[in-house]
PDB file of C-alpha atoms and ligand atoms in Angstrom:
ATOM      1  CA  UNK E  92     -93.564 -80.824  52.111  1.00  0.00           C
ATOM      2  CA  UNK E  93     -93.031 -84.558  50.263  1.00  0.00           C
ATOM      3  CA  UNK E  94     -89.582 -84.864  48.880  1.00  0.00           C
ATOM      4  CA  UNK E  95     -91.540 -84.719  45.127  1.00  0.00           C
ATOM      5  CA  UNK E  96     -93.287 -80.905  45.914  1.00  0.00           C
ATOM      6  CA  UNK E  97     -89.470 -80.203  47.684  1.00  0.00           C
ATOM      7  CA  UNK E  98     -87.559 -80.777  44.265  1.00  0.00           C
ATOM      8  CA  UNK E  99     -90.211 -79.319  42.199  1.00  0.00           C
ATOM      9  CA  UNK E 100     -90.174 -75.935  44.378  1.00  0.00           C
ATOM     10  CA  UNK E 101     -86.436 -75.993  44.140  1.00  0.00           C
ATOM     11  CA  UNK E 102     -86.181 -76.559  40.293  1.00  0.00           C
ATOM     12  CA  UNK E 103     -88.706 -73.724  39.248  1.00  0.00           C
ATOM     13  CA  UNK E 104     -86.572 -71.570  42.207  1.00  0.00           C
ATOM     14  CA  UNK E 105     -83.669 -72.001  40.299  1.00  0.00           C
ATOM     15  CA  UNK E 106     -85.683 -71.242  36.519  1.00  0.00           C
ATOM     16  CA  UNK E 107     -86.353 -67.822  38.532  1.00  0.00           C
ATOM     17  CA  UNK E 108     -83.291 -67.084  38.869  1.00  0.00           C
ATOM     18  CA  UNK E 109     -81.904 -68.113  35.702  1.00  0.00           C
ATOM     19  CA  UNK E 110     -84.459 -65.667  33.959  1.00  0.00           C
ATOM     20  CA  UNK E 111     -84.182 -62.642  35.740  1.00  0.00           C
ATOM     21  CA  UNK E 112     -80.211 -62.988  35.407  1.00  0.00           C
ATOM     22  CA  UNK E 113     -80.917 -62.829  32.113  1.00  0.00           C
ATOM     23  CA  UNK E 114     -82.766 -59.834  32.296  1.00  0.00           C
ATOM     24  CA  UNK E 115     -79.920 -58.358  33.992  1.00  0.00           C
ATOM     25  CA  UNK E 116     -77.781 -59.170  32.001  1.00  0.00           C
ATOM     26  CA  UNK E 117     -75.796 -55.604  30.994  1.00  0.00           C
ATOM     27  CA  UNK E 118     -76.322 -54.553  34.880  1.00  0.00           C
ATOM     28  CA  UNK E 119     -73.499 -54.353  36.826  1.00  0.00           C
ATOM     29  CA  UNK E 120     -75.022 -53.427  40.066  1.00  0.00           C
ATOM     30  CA  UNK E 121     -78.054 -56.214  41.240  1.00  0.00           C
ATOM     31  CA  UNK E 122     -80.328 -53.627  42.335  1.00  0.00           C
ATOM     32  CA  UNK E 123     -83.090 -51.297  40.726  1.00  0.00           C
ATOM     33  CA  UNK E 124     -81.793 -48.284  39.773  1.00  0.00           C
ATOM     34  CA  UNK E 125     -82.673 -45.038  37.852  1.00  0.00           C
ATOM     35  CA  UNK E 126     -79.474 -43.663  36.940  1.00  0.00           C
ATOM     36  CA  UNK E 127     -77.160 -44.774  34.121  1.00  0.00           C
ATOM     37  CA  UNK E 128     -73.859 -44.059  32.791  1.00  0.00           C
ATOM     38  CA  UNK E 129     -73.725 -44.488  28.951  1.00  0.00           C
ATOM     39  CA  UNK E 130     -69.940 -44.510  28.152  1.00  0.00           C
ATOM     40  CA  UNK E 131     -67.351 -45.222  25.156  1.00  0.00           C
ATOM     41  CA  UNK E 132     -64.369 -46.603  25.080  1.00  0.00           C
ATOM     42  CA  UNK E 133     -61.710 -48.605  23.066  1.00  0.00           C
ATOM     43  CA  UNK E 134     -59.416 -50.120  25.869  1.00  0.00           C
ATOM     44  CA  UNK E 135     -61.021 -49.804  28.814  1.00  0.00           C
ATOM     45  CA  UNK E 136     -60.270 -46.595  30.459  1.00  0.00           C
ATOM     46  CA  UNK E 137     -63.531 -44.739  30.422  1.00  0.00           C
ATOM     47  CA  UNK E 138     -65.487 -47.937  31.409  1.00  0.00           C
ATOM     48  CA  UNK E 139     -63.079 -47.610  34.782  1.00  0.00           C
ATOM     49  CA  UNK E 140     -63.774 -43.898  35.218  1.00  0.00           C
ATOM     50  CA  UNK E 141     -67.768 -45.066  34.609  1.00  0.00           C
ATOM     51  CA  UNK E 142     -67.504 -47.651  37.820  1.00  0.00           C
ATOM     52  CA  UNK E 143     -65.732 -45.526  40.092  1.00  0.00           C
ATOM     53  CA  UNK E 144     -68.148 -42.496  39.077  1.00  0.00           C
ATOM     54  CA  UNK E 145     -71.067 -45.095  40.102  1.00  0.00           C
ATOM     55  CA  UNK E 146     -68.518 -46.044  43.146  1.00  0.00           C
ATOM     56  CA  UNK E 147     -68.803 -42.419  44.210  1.00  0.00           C
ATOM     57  CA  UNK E 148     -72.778 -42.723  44.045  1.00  0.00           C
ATOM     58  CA  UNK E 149     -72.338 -45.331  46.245  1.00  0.00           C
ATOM     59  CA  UNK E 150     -73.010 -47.811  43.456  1.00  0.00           C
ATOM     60  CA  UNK E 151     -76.382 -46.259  42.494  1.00  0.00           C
ATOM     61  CA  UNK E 152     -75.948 -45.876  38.576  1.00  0.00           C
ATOM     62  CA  UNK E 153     -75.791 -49.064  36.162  1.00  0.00           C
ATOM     63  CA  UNK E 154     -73.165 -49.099  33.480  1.00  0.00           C
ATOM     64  CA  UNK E 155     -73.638 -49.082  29.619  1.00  0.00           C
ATOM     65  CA  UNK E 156     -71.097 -49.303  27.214  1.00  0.00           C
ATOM     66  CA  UNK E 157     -72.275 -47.617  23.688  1.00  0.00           C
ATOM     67  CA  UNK E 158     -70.975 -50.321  21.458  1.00  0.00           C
ATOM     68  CA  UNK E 159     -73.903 -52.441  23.365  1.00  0.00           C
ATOM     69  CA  UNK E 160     -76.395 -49.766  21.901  1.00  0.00           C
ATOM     70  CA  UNK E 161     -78.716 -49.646  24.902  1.00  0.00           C
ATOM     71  CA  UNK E 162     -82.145 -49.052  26.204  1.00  0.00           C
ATOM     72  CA  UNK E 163     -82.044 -46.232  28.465  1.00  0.00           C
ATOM     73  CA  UNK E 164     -85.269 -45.163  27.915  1.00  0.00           C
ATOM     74  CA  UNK E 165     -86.535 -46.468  31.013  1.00  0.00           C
ATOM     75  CA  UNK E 166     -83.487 -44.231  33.198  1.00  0.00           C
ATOM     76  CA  UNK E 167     -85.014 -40.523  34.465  1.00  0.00           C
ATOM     77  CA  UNK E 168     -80.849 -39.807  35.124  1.00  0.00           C
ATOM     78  CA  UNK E 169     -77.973 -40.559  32.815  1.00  0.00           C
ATOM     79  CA  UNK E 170     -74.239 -39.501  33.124  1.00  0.00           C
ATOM     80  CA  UNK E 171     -72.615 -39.717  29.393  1.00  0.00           C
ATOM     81  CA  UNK E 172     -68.671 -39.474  28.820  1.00  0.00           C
ATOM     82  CA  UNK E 173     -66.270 -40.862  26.868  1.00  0.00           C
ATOM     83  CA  UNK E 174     -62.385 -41.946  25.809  1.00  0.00           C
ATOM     84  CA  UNK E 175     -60.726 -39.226  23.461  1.00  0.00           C
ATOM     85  CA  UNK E 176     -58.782 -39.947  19.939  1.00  0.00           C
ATOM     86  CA  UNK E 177     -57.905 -37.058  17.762  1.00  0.00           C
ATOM     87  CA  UNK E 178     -59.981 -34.580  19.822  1.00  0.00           C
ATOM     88  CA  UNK E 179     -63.064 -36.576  19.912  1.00  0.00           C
ATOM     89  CA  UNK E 180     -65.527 -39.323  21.546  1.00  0.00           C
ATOM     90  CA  UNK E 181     -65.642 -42.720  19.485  1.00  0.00           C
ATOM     91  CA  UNK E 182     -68.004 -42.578  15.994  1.00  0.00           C
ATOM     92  CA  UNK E 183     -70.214 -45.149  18.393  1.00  0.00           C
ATOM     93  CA  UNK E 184     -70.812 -42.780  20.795  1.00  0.00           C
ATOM     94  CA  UNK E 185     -71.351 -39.676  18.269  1.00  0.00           C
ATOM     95  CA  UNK E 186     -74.248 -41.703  16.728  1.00  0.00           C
ATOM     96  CA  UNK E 187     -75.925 -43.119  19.591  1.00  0.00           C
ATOM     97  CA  UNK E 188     -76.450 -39.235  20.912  1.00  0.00           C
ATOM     98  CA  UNK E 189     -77.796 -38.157  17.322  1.00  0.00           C
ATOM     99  CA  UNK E 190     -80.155 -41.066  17.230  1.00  0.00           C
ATOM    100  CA  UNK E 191     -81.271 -40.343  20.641  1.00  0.00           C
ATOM    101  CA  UNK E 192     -81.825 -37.136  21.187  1.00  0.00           C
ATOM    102  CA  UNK E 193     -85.535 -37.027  22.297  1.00  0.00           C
ATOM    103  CA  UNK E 194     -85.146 -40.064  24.345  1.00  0.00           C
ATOM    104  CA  UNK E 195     -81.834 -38.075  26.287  1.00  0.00           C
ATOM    105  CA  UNK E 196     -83.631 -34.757  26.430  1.00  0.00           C
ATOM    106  CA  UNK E 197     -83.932 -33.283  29.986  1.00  0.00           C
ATOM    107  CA  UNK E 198     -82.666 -36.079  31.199  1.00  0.00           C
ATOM    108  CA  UNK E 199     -78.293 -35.764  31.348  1.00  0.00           C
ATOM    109  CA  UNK E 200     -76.852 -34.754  34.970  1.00  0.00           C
ATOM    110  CA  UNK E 201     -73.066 -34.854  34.007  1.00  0.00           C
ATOM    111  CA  UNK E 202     -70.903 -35.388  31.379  1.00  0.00           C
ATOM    112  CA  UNK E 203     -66.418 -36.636  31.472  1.00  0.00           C
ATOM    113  CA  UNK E 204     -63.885 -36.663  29.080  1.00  0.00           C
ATOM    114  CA  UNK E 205     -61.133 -39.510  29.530  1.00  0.00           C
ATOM    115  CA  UNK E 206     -57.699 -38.231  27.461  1.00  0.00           C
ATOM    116  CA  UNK E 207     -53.709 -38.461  27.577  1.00  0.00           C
ATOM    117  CA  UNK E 208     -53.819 -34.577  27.125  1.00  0.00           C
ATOM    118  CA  UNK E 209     -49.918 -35.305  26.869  1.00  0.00           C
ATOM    119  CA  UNK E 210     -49.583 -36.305  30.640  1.00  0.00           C
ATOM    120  CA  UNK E 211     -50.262 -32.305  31.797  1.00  0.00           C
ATOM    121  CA  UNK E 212     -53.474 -31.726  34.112  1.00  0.00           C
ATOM    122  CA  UNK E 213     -56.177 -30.794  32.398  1.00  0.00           C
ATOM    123  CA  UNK E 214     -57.196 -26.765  32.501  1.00  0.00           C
ATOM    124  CA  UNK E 215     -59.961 -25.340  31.482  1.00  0.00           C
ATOM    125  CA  UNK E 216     -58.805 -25.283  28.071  1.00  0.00           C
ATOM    126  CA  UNK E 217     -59.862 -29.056  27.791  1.00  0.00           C
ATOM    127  CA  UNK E 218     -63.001 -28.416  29.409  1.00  0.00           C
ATOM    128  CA  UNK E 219     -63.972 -26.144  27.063  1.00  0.00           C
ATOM    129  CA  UNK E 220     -62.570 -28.245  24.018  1.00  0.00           C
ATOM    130  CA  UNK E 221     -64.124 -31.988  24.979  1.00  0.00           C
ATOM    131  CA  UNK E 222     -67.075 -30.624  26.904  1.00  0.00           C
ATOM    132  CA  UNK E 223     -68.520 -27.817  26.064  1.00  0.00           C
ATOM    133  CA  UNK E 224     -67.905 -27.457  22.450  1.00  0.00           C
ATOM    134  CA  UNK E 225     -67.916 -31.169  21.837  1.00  0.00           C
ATOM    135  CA  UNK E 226     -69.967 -33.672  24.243  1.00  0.00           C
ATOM    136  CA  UNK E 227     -72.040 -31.174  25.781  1.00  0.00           C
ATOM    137  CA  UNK E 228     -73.049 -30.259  22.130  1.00  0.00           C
ATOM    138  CA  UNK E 229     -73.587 -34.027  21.455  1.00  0.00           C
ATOM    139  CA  UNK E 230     -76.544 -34.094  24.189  1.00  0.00           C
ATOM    140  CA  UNK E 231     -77.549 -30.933  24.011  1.00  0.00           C
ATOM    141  CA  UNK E 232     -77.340 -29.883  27.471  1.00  0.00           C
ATOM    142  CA  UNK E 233     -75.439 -27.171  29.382  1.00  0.00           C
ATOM    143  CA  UNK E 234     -74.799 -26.374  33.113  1.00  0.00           C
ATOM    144  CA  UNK E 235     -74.693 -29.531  34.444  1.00  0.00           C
ATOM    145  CA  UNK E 236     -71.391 -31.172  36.371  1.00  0.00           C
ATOM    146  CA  UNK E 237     -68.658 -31.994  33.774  1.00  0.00           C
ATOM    147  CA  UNK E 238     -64.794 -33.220  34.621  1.00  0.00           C
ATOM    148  CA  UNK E 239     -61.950 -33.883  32.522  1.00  0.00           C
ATOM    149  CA  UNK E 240     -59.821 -37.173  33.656  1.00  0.00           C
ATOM    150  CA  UNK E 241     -56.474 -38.445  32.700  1.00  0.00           C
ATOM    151  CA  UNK E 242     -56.682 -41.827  31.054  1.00  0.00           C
ATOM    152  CA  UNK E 243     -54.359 -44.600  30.365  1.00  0.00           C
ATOM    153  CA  UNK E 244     -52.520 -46.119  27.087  1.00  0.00           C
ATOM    154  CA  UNK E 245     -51.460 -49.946  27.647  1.00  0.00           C
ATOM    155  CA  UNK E 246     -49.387 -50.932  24.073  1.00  0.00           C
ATOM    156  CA  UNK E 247     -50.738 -54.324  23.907  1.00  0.00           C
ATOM    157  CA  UNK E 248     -53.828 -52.890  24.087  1.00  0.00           C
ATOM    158  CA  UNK E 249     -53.424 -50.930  21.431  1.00  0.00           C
ATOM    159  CA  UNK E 250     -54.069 -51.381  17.360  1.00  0.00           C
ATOM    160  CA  UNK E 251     -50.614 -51.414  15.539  1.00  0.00           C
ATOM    161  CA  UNK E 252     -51.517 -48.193  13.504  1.00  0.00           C
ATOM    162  CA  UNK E 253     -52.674 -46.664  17.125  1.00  0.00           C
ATOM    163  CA  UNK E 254     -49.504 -47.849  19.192  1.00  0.00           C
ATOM    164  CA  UNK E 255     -47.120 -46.307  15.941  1.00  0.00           C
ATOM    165  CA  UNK E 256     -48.157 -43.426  15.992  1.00  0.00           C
ATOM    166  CA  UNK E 257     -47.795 -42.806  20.082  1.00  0.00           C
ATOM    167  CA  UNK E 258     -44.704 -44.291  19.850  1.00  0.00           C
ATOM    168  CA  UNK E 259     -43.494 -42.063  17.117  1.00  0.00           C
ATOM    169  CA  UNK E 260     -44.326 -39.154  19.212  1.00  0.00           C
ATOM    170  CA  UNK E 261     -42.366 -40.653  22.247  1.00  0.00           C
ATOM    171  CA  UNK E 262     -44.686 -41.433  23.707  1.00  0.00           C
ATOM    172  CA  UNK E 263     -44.200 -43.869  26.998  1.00  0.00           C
ATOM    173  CA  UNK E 264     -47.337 -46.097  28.301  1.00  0.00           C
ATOM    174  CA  UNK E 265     -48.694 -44.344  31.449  1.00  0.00           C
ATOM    175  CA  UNK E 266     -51.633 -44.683  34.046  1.00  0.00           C
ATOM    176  CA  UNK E 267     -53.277 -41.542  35.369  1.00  0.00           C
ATOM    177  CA  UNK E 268     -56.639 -42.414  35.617  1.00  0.00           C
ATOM    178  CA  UNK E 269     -57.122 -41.857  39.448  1.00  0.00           C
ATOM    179  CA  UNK E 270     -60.003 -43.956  41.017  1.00  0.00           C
ATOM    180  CA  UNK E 271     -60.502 -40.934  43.892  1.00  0.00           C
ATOM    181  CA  UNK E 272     -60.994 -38.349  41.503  1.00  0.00           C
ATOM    182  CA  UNK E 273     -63.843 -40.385  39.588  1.00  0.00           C
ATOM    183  CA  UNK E 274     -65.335 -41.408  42.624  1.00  0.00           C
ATOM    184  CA  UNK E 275     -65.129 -37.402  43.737  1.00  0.00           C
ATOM    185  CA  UNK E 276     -67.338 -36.577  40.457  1.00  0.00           C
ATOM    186  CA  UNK E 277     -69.819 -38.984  41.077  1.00  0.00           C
ATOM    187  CA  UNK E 278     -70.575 -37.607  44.871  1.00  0.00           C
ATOM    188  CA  UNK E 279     -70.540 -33.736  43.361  1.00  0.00           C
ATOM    189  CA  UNK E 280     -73.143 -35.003  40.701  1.00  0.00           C
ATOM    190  CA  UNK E 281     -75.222 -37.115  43.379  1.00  0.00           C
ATOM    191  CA  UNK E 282     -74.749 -34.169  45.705  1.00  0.00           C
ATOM    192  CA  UNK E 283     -75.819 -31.471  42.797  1.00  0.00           C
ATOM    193  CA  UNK E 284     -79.154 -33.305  41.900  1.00  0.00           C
ATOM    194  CA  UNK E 285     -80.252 -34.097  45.518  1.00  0.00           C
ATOM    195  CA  UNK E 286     -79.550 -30.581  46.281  1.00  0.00           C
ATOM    196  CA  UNK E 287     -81.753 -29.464  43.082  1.00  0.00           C
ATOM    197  CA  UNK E 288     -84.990 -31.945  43.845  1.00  0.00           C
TER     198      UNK E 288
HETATM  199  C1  LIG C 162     -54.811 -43.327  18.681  1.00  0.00           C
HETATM  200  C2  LIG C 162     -54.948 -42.467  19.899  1.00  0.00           C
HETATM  201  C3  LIG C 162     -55.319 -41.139  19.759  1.00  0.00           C
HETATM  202  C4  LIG C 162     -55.439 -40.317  20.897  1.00  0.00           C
HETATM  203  N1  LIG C 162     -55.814 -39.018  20.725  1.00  0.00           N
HETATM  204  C5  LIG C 162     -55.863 -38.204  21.814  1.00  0.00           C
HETATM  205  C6  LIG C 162     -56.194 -36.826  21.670  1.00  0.00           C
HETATM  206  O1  LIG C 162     -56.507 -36.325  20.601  1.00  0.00           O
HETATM  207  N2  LIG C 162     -56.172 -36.047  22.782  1.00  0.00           N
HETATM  208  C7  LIG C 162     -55.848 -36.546  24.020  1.00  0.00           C
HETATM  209  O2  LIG C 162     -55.796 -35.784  24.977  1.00  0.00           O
HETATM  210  N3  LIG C 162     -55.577 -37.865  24.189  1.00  0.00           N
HETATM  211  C8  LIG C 162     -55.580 -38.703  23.126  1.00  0.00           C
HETATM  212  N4  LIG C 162     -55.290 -40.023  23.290  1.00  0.00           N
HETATM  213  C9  LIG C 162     -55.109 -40.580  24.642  1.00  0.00           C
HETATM  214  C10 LIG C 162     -56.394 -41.303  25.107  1.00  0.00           C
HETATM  215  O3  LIG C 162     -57.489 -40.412  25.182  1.00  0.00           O
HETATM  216  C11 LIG C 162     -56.179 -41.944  26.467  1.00  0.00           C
HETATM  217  O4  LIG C 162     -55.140 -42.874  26.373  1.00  0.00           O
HETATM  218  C12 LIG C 162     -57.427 -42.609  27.006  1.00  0.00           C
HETATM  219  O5  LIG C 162     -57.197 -43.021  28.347  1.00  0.00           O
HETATM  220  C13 LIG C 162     -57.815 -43.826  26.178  1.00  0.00           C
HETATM  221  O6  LIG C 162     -59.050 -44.292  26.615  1.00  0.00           O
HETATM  222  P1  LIG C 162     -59.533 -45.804  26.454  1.00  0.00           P
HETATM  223  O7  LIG C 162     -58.643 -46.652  27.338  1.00  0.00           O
HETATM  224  O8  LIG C 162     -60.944 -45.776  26.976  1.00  0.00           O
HETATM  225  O9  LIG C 162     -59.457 -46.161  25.033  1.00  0.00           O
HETATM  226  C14 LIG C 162     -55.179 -40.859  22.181  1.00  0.00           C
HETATM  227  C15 LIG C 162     -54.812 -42.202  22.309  1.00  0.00           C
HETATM  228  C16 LIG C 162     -54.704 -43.007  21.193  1.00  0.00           C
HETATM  229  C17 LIG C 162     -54.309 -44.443  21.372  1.00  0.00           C
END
């Protein structure tokens, strides 16, 4: 190969690359994948509990945040879950599940919650409340692996309305979003649909 043919082969190399980065772009994980987790959040916690899930599937699921409203048309498997204010998952998230019904249909292996839940484990009780008779609703689709995590609040993170009112309940800042216990949902829900193909 002349040095010409060399730097020409190296330049359109590099214009390869550049494109299918770009295709990419809202993948996390550089492989091909047919899982996704579609989460929402407003300062960061569920989009944590979303990578360590994927951790736990040994990094098999790309990540989607809602506010990015996404294509996941294309993805036969899709985790959805959420961040919790006053009982519920963001408006973002709300919509995106109305809009997309027929696109989500037959398709959702496992739904989370992220919440304070006033720094006490969750029970049952909050299963029932943010998952069954609130996200499970949203995507129309029962019986498959659900978990409710702890989650996180971070003042400075926080709108001023949003860190008043915590703090006027006493509120302290706290972290009990535990990376094993995400990870440990996303092997049960790997687990659960190898074990059901
Ligand atoms: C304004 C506000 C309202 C909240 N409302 C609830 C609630 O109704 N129930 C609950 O268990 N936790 C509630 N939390 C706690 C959050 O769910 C928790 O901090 C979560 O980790 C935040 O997720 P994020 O980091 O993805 O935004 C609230 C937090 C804030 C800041």
């Amino acid at each position: 190969m002349d040095k010409r043919t060399f730097f020409k082969t190296g330049l359109l190399g590099i214009g390869g690359m550049l494109l299918a980065k770009k295709a990419n772009a809202l993948e996390y994980y550089p492989r091909s994948a047919d899982w996704a987790i579609l989460y929402s959040t407003w300062c960061g916690s569920s989009r944590d509990a979303a990578v360590w899930i994927s951790e736990g599937m040994n990094g098999l699921a790309n990540l989607f945040d809602v506010r990015e409203i996404p294509d996941l048309s294309m993805y036969a498997n899709i985790i959805v879950g959420g961040s919790i204010r006053s009982g519920k998952v963001s408006k973002e998230l709300q919509y995106y599940l109305n809009k997309n019904k027929e696109m989500l249909k037959g398709k959702v292996r496992g739904h989370f919650a992220v919440c304070g839940n006033m720094m006490q484990p969750p029970t049952s009780k909050q299963t029932n409340e943010l998952i069954n008779n609130h996200i499970a609703l949203l995507t129309e689709t029962k019986d498959v692996p659900s978990r409710v995590f702890l989650g996180r609040v971070t003042f400075g993170l926080l709108d001023e309305e949003s860190a008043k009112m915590l703090k006027g309940f006493n509120m302290p800042e706290y972290d009990n979003l535990k990376r094993e216990e995400c990870m440990a949902f996303g092997k049960e829900i790997f687990n659960s649909f190898k074990e059901s193909v």
